[in-house]
């Protein structure tokens, strides 16, 4: 909590921003609790950033540490760009949640526990020899001990639930209390509960009773003295209509928007189940009415093949996966490059190598995206910065793929896929339009005739009379498109493919500076989902009086044409990224700038403070 | 009012030939297959611009370059996946997959399994020469045990896969077999495969003159063909031999075929009977090899069902409505 004062008259203390984490067993409904808290936060007018952290196991044994599911929300009045470094309030529904999550709680932070859950059995499963509520191990925190189990049971008693059913209402009690603490409304949650349990009115009523009881608990005299109400100011946001958007939704809707902007009738989205990319397949599977055909293929290779087959017909082919699956698509990317067909490939990166840590985020597929193919096989690579940026990046990927007849890889990651933020909903009329044109004129046609400006070849829909032609992976003659093994022709075609991708740099925005001057002592250069923490860190460093700027690179292949020149105007370049140093090497290779790496490969997003410290360190070294 | 559409009904086989020089080895069985396919196209009156030949890698995969239709020469084994995408995006296209024993049953075995199981409306023509030709003669998944090749100098010790048996096991709803040199039979078989809605699988025994010459002579040789082959036809008794003097029937009390004189009760071929098709597909000497349509039992094709289902999906199709679905809130200045 950044500042502390008392709001006039309300008896509530003011907080600029707050980080809350709801943690409990997988069966405790923490994701739902978090989502509903987020909704009420949004309706209260705060800016927010959320991140769920669910267990890798599908059904982990109850009460165990690896079955802990958590949801973190950071909300407040000023720019909220990350889900927050350190937690102000931890709601721990059982001992396992406490032991897993208490380390992220600030010294002096508040932990709310359900005392009933701290029984011998649960303590044992969480690995506690002694009950932490009864010794001084939590002395650094304010511990609010409530018998949430009993308070919930009392509240739902009139509805005649079984004790198991009553137990499942505990999360609503906790939600009610937290909503009271931050002065949020409950109406949207009540409405949601009624809708969700429309067929089970008793359950709906019981949950609402628990929610109200938690709220009333804060409101009434029962409240212990440490339990204080707060006020968090509203954010100053651009007027408009808003909603919550996750990275997965942003990508899915962006692809649909791109499809329409290009004036293409149909998108074939082919995927194969893989964490964390599957969510995109699930989301798009519901968008049939929007021209989307989804296909769950037999493997990653077939998914990329089906997408490319769709592009061959003049539809938009899209495939998606995570690192190990993208590796399998490599061969098809080569074919897409050779036959110069559009293809959008979404890579939700995760920690590797190999299976690695499927549920943990990493940015370690940059090399794979830019260079990970046999032969000289250039393509375009973009990365999304935030969940709302996912929407814009997906549109841009469709634009580049269709305009330049090339595969485009969009790098997202497991963090962006699940994180959520408020999003100002665009209107379709305000979105860019870039209609594609299919070749229909047989006059002078051959399949590799290039547009002199973009160097793209014509896109022909099979079905078009007199344009029948054959394409394939074999090298083809520059002037006729026929198979050719001629050495000079291969050199010419290799160069044409490279020039086409390099030329995209003329068609994308110049590299800007996200924060700070366009020259100075230090540029902190990032890409992808680390935008938030880097931005905040640079802001803090600048507040400390440091000459630092933030440069966020969205276009990773090709780079914006002024990037090298821009970086050379800084004495030092620091590149924080969630890998062992990839962008840093691309920058050094491309521009011979003395960029320095700052990698984090724990599977967890950067904390702002980690980057602030790295900035201080690099600036102090001379 | 009548709408006149240009059809290619009057085209001759040569009109389906591209301007590219055919580059198979002289004497290769692929020439005969190309001829038969072009003949079938002409007889079916296929519209060139609506026809797509898709292939993977191998000698057979060169096929699309020699056709005057649309063509996509893709990567090793993946043609069924690419063809699936083509049909999903545009079900109106008439799509053929040209593949071989290595392409379709080894590197692309998984895709073959699933394209057949899904019943995507494609003609899948598998050239089986029991060898890798383009890579210079290694044994293939259909090579018989003992096949000596550069990679098996002491003879292959692997058991071969039966192409038709595999297709039937995968759930294919049309499975047929023919021979490169049996032009009339091959053309008729290709036409039947085209008439079938859904995935149709045709195995063609094809002679690779360079690396596996005469490997089918014991079946296709002029002298032996009558006794070594049985031409199956729906509703007709399963007879073979020079004078149709031999018949196949079920061995009493067993699920297996036996050879009997024609005057005893021959089995009638029922192409909708999958277990019978399995028995026929598996026939090996001293039994004759079964040729013709072993199995044909149509059902709605994959892409047909995909589009039939799409009608039931939610949403208005309006992007603004999609983006504003669920909870939204207004920020005023
Ligand atoms: S290698 Fe064999 S299959 Fe290939 S073209 Fe030559 S003869 Fe035909």
mmCIF file of N, CA and C in Angstrom, chain B residues 56-128:
data_model
loop_
_atom_site.group_PDB
_atom_site.id
_atom_site.type_symbol
_atom_site.label_atom_id
_atom_site.label_comp_id
_atom_site.label_asym_id
_atom_site.label_seq_id
_atom_site.Cartn_x
_atom_site.Cartn_y
_atom_site.Cartn_z
ATOM 1 N N UNK B 56 2.999 -35.233 -51.000
ATOM 2 C CA UNK B 56 4.048 -35.065 -49.993
ATOM 3 C C UNK B 56 5.400 -35.095 -50.680
ATOM 4 N N UNK B 57 6.223 -36.066 -50.318
ATOM 5 C CA UNK B 57 7.558 -36.182 -50.919
ATOM 6 C C UNK B 57 7.747 -37.618 -51.390
ATOM 7 N N UNK B 58 8.495 -37.769 -52.450
ATOM 8 C CA UNK B 58 8.784 -39.082 -53.003
ATOM 9 C C UNK B 58 8.546 -39.042 -54.498
ATOM 10 N N UNK B 59 8.789 -40.174 -55.170
ATOM 11 C CA UNK B 59 8.581 -40.185 -56.618
ATOM 12 C C UNK B 59 7.127 -39.878 -56.934
ATOM 13 N N UNK B 60 6.200 -40.508 -56.215
ATOM 14 C CA UNK B 60 4.772 -40.313 -56.469
ATOM 15 C C UNK B 60 4.379 -38.857 -56.270
ATOM 16 N N UNK B 61 5.082 -38.186 -55.365
ATOM 17 C CA UNK B 61 4.703 -36.825 -54.975
ATOM 18 C C UNK B 61 4.990 -35.796 -56.056
ATOM 19 N N UNK B 62 5.728 -36.211 -57.113
ATOM 20 C CA UNK B 62 5.951 -35.295 -58.234
ATOM 21 C C UNK B 62 4.684 -35.108 -59.055
ATOM 22 N N UNK B 63 3.744 -35.982 -58.810
ATOM 23 C CA UNK B 63 2.534 -36.053 -59.617
ATOM 24 C C UNK B 63 1.876 -34.700 -59.931
ATOM 25 N N UNK B 64 1.620 -33.845 -58.924
ATOM 26 C CA UNK B 64 0.889 -32.601 -59.198
ATOM 27 C C UNK B 64 1.534 -31.734 -60.280
ATOM 28 N N UNK B 65 2.876 -31.785 -60.379
ATOM 29 C CA UNK B 65 3.543 -30.931 -61.374
ATOM 30 C C UNK B 65 3.154 -31.314 -62.796
ATOM 31 N N UNK B 66 2.676 -32.529 -62.962
ATOM 32 C CA UNK B 66 2.377 -33.007 -64.309
ATOM 33 C C UNK B 66 0.908 -32.857 -64.681
ATOM 34 N N UNK B 67 0.138 -32.297 -63.772
ATOM 35 C CA UNK B 67 -1.286 -32.091 -64.029
ATOM 36 C C UNK B 67 -1.535 -30.609 -64.319
ATOM 37 N N UNK B 68 -2.527 -30.344 -65.181
ATOM 38 C CA UNK B 68 -2.829 -28.951 -65.533
ATOM 39 C C UNK B 68 -3.863 -28.345 -64.575
ATOM 40 N N UNK B 69 -4.097 -29.010 -63.460
ATOM 41 C CA UNK B 69 -5.023 -28.507 -62.441
ATOM 42 C C UNK B 69 -4.230 -27.660 -61.446
ATOM 43 N N UNK B 70 -4.854 -27.270 -60.342
ATOM 44 C CA UNK B 70 -4.091 -26.690 -59.240
ATOM 45 C C UNK B 70 -3.306 -27.809 -58.564
ATOM 46 N N UNK B 71 -2.147 -27.483 -58.008
ATOM 47 C CA UNK B 71 -1.340 -28.519 -57.389
ATOM 48 C C UNK B 71 -0.479 -27.974 -56.260
ATOM 49 N N UNK B 72 -0.295 -28.784 -55.241
ATOM 50 C CA UNK B 72 0.523 -28.372 -54.087
ATOM 51 C C UNK B 72 1.405 -29.548 -53.695
ATOM 52 N N UNK B 73 2.695 -29.387 -53.948
ATOM 53 C CA UNK B 73 3.698 -30.392 -53.595
ATOM 54 C C UNK B 73 4.232 -29.992 -52.229
ATOM 55 N N UNK B 74 3.900 -30.730 -51.201
ATOM 56 C CA UNK B 74 4.161 -30.240 -49.839
ATOM 57 C C UNK B 74 5.362 -30.931 -49.202
ATOM 58 N N UNK B 75 5.271 -31.280 -47.955
ATOM 59 C CA UNK B 75 6.411 -31.901 -47.281
ATOM 60 C C UNK B 75 6.104 -33.357 -46.943
ATOM 61 N N UNK B 76 7.147 -34.077 -46.612
ATOM 62 C CA UNK B 76 7.081 -35.525 -46.511
ATOM 63 C C UNK B 76 6.009 -36.014 -45.524
ATOM 64 N N UNK B 77 5.029 -36.691 -46.050
ATOM 65 C CA UNK B 77 4.017 -37.335 -45.210
ATOM 66 C C UNK B 77 2.839 -36.474 -44.846
ATOM 67 N N UNK B 78 2.921 -35.173 -45.120
ATOM 68 C CA UNK B 78 1.915 -34.256 -44.552
ATOM 69 C C UNK B 78 0.764 -33.925 -45.489
ATOM 70 N N UNK B 79 0.767 -34.482 -46.682
ATOM 71 C CA UNK B 79 -0.280 -34.109 -47.641
ATOM 72 C C UNK B 79 -1.696 -34.288 -47.065
ATOM 73 N N UNK B 80 -1.985 -35.373 -46.325
ATOM 74 C CA UNK B 80 -3.356 -35.499 -45.798
ATOM 75 C C UNK B 80 -3.743 -34.333 -44.893
ATOM 76 N N UNK B 81 -2.790 -33.817 -44.118
ATOM 77 C CA UNK B 81 -3.094 -32.705 -43.215
ATOM 78 C C UNK B 81 -3.378 -31.442 -44.019
ATOM 79 N N UNK B 82 -2.555 -31.197 -45.027
ATOM 80 C CA UNK B 82 -2.736 -29.996 -45.844
ATOM 81 C C UNK B 82 -4.044 -30.099 -46.629
ATOM 82 N N UNK B 83 -4.306 -31.285 -47.141
ATOM 83 C CA UNK B 83 -5.553 -31.484 -47.892
ATOM 84 C C UNK B 83 -6.764 -31.292 -46.982
ATOM 85 N N UNK B 84 -6.643 -31.678 -45.728
ATOM 86 C CA UNK B 84 -7.735 -31.475 -44.768
ATOM 87 C C UNK B 84 -8.017 -29.983 -44.598
ATOM 88 N N UNK B 85 -6.945 -29.210 -44.494
ATOM 89 C CA UNK B 85 -7.106 -27.755 -44.369
ATOM 90 C C UNK B 85 -7.763 -27.161 -45.611
ATOM 91 N N UNK B 86 -7.377 -27.687 -46.764
ATOM 92 C CA UNK B 86 -7.963 -27.189 -48.024
ATOM 93 C C UNK B 86 -9.464 -27.458 -48.039
ATOM 94 N N UNK B 87 -9.839 -28.669 -47.663
ATOM 95 C CA UNK B 87 -11.269 -29.016 -47.688
ATOM 96 C C UNK B 87 -12.052 -28.253 -46.614
ATOM 97 N N UNK B 88 -11.413 -28.026 -45.460
ATOM 98 C CA UNK B 88 -12.097 -27.270 -44.406
ATOM 99 C C UNK B 88 -12.363 -25.840 -44.862
ATOM 100 N N UNK B 89 -11.391 -25.286 -45.577
ATOM 101 C CA UNK B 89 -11.531 -23.897 -46.008
ATOM 102 C C UNK B 89 -12.448 -23.790 -47.219
ATOM 103 N N UNK B 90 -12.371 -24.746 -48.125
ATOM 104 C CA UNK B 90 -13.201 -24.694 -49.326
ATOM 105 C C UNK B 90 -13.682 -26.089 -49.722
ATOM 106 N N UNK B 91 -14.800 -26.515 -49.151
ATOM 107 C CA UNK B 91 -15.315 -27.869 -49.427
ATOM 108 C C UNK B 91 -15.680 -28.075 -50.889
ATOM 109 N N UNK B 92 -15.800 -26.993 -51.658
ATOM 110 C CA UNK B 92 -16.175 -27.111 -53.071
ATOM 111 C C UNK B 92 -15.055 -27.680 -53.928
ATOM 112 N N UNK B 93 -13.830 -27.596 -53.438
ATOM 113 C CA UNK B 93 -12.712 -28.067 -54.259
ATOM 114 C C UNK B 93 -12.675 -29.588 -54.285
ATOM 115 N N UNK B 94 -12.220 -30.107 -55.432
ATOM 116 C CA UNK B 94 -12.117 -31.551 -55.630
ATOM 117 C C UNK B 94 -10.651 -31.913 -55.364
ATOM 118 N N UNK B 95 -10.383 -32.545 -54.250
ATOM 119 C CA UNK B 95 -8.992 -32.676 -53.810
ATOM 120 C C UNK B 95 -8.514 -34.126 -53.833
ATOM 121 N N UNK B 96 -7.372 -34.314 -54.462
ATOM 122 C CA UNK B 96 -6.734 -35.621 -54.560
ATOM 123 C C UNK B 96 -5.420 -35.577 -53.791
ATOM 124 N N UNK B 97 -5.130 -36.629 -53.049
ATOM 125 C CA UNK B 97 -3.845 -36.750 -52.356
ATOM 126 C C UNK B 97 -3.061 -37.866 -53.038
ATOM 127 N N UNK B 98 -1.898 -37.526 -53.553
ATOM 128 C CA UNK B 98 -1.067 -38.521 -54.223
ATOM 129 C C UNK B 98 0.092 -38.853 -53.300
ATOM 130 N N UNK B 99 0.204 -40.126 -52.944
ATOM 131 C CA UNK B 99 1.202 -40.480 -51.936
ATOM 132 C C UNK B 99 1.835 -41.829 -52.260
ATOM 133 N N UNK B 100 2.806 -42.197 -51.470
ATOM 134 C CA UNK B 100 3.489 -43.468 -51.681
ATOM 135 C C UNK B 100 3.540 -44.262 -50.397
ATOM 136 N N UNK B 101 4.205 -45.412 -50.433
ATOM 137 C CA UNK B 101 4.226 -46.255 -49.236
ATOM 138 C C UNK B 101 5.076 -45.647 -48.127
ATOM 139 N N UNK B 102 6.172 -44.975 -48.489
ATOM 140 C CA UNK B 102 6.983 -44.332 -47.449
ATOM 141 C C UNK B 102 6.293 -43.081 -46.943
ATOM 142 N N UNK B 103 5.824 -42.273 -47.866
ATOM 143 C CA UNK B 103 5.178 -40.992 -47.553
ATOM 144 C C UNK B 103 3.891 -41.195 -46.740
ATOM 145 N N UNK B 104 3.074 -42.145 -47.189
ATOM 146 C CA UNK B 104 1.746 -42.294 -46.589
ATOM 147 C C UNK B 104 1.689 -43.237 -45.407
ATOM 148 N N UNK B 105 2.616 -44.192 -45.358
ATOM 149 C CA UNK B 105 2.498 -45.199 -44.299
ATOM 150 C C UNK B 105 3.654 -45.157 -43.300
ATOM 151 N N UNK B 106 4.707 -44.410 -43.636
ATOM 152 C CA UNK B 106 5.807 -44.318 -42.675
ATOM 153 C C UNK B 106 5.811 -42.925 -42.057
ATOM 154 N N UNK B 107 6.417 -41.966 -42.736
ATOM 155 C CA UNK B 107 6.522 -40.628 -42.125
ATOM 156 C C UNK B 107 5.148 -39.984 -41.959
ATOM 157 N N UNK B 108 4.211 -40.331 -42.836
ATOM 158 C CA UNK B 108 2.878 -39.721 -42.733
ATOM 159 C C UNK B 108 1.823 -40.670 -42.206
ATOM 160 N N UNK B 109 2.264 -41.763 -41.592
ATOM 161 C CA UNK B 109 1.304 -42.772 -41.127
ATOM 162 C C UNK B 109 0.255 -42.212 -40.192
ATOM 163 N N UNK B 110 0.681 -41.322 -39.328
ATOM 164 C CA UNK B 110 -0.264 -40.742 -38.366
ATOM 165 C C UNK B 110 -1.326 -39.903 -39.077
ATOM 166 N N UNK B 111 -0.889 -39.103 -40.042
ATOM 167 C CA UNK B 111 -1.852 -38.264 -40.760
ATOM 168 C C UNK B 111 -2.808 -39.131 -41.570
ATOM 169 N N UNK B 112 -2.260 -40.221 -42.149
ATOM 170 C CA UNK B 112 -3.112 -41.109 -42.943
ATOM 171 C C UNK B 112 -4.196 -41.712 -42.052
ATOM 172 N N UNK B 113 -3.786 -42.171 -40.892
ATOM 173 C CA UNK B 113 -4.746 -42.737 -39.937
ATOM 174 C C UNK B 113 -5.900 -41.764 -39.689
ATOM 175 N N UNK B 114 -5.535 -40.509 -39.390
ATOM 176 C CA UNK B 114 -6.569 -39.570 -38.952
ATOM 177 C C UNK B 114 -7.411 -39.015 -40.092
ATOM 178 N N UNK B 115 -6.802 -38.871 -41.270
ATOM 179 C CA UNK B 115 -7.608 -38.347 -42.385
ATOM 180 C C UNK B 115 -8.654 -39.385 -42.782
ATOM 181 N N UNK B 116 -8.293 -40.664 -42.669
ATOM 182 C CA UNK B 116 -9.245 -41.727 -43.003
ATOM 183 C C UNK B 116 -10.327 -41.821 -41.930
ATOM 184 N N UNK B 117 -9.900 -41.784 -40.686
ATOM 185 C CA UNK B 117 -10.831 -41.863 -39.559
ATOM 186 C C UNK B 117 -11.839 -40.720 -39.598
ATOM 187 N N UNK B 118 -11.350 -39.514 -39.950
ATOM 188 C CA UNK B 118 -12.267 -38.355 -39.981
ATOM 189 C C UNK B 118 -13.189 -38.385 -41.195
ATOM 190 N N UNK B 119 -12.750 -39.117 -42.232
ATOM 191 C CA UNK B 119 -13.566 -39.204 -43.449
ATOM 192 C C UNK B 119 -13.662 -37.867 -44.185
ATOM 193 N N UNK B 120 -12.500 -37.234 -44.357
ATOM 194 C CA UNK B 120 -12.438 -36.002 -45.145
ATOM 195 C C UNK B 120 -12.641 -36.390 -46.615
ATOM 196 N N UNK B 121 -13.431 -35.621 -47.333
ATOM 197 C CA UNK B 121 -13.764 -35.980 -48.716
ATOM 198 C C UNK B 121 -12.573 -35.767 -49.657
ATOM 199 N N UNK B 122 -11.759 -36.796 -49.800
ATOM 200 C CA UNK B 122 -10.548 -36.743 -50.626
ATOM 201 C C UNK B 122 -10.409 -38.063 -51.360
ATOM 202 N N UNK B 123 -9.735 -38.017 -52.519
ATOM 203 C CA UNK B 123 -9.292 -39.259 -53.135
ATOM 204 C C UNK B 123 -7.825 -39.408 -52.731
ATOM 205 N N UNK B 124 -7.529 -40.474 -52.015
ATOM 206 C CA UNK B 124 -6.147 -40.683 -51.565
ATOM 207 C C UNK B 124 -5.581 -41.859 -52.353
ATOM 208 N N UNK B 125 -4.619 -41.554 -53.208
ATOM 209 C CA UNK B 125 -4.077 -42.573 -54.100
ATOM 210 C C UNK B 125 -2.670 -42.921 -53.632
ATOM 211 N N UNK B 126 -2.504 -44.145 -53.159
ATOM 212 C CA UNK B 126 -1.202 -44.554 -52.614
ATOM 213 C C UNK B 126 -0.493 -45.469 -53.608
ATOM 214 N N UNK B 127 0.654 -44.983 -54.103
ATOM 215 C CA UNK B 127 1.468 -45.755 -55.040
ATOM 216 C C UNK B 127 2.350 -46.667 -54.194
ATOM 217 N N UNK B 128 2.070 -47.940 -54.224
ATOM 218 C CA UNK B 128 2.862 -48.855 -53.393
ATOM 219 C C UNK B 128 3.870 -49.591 -54.267
#
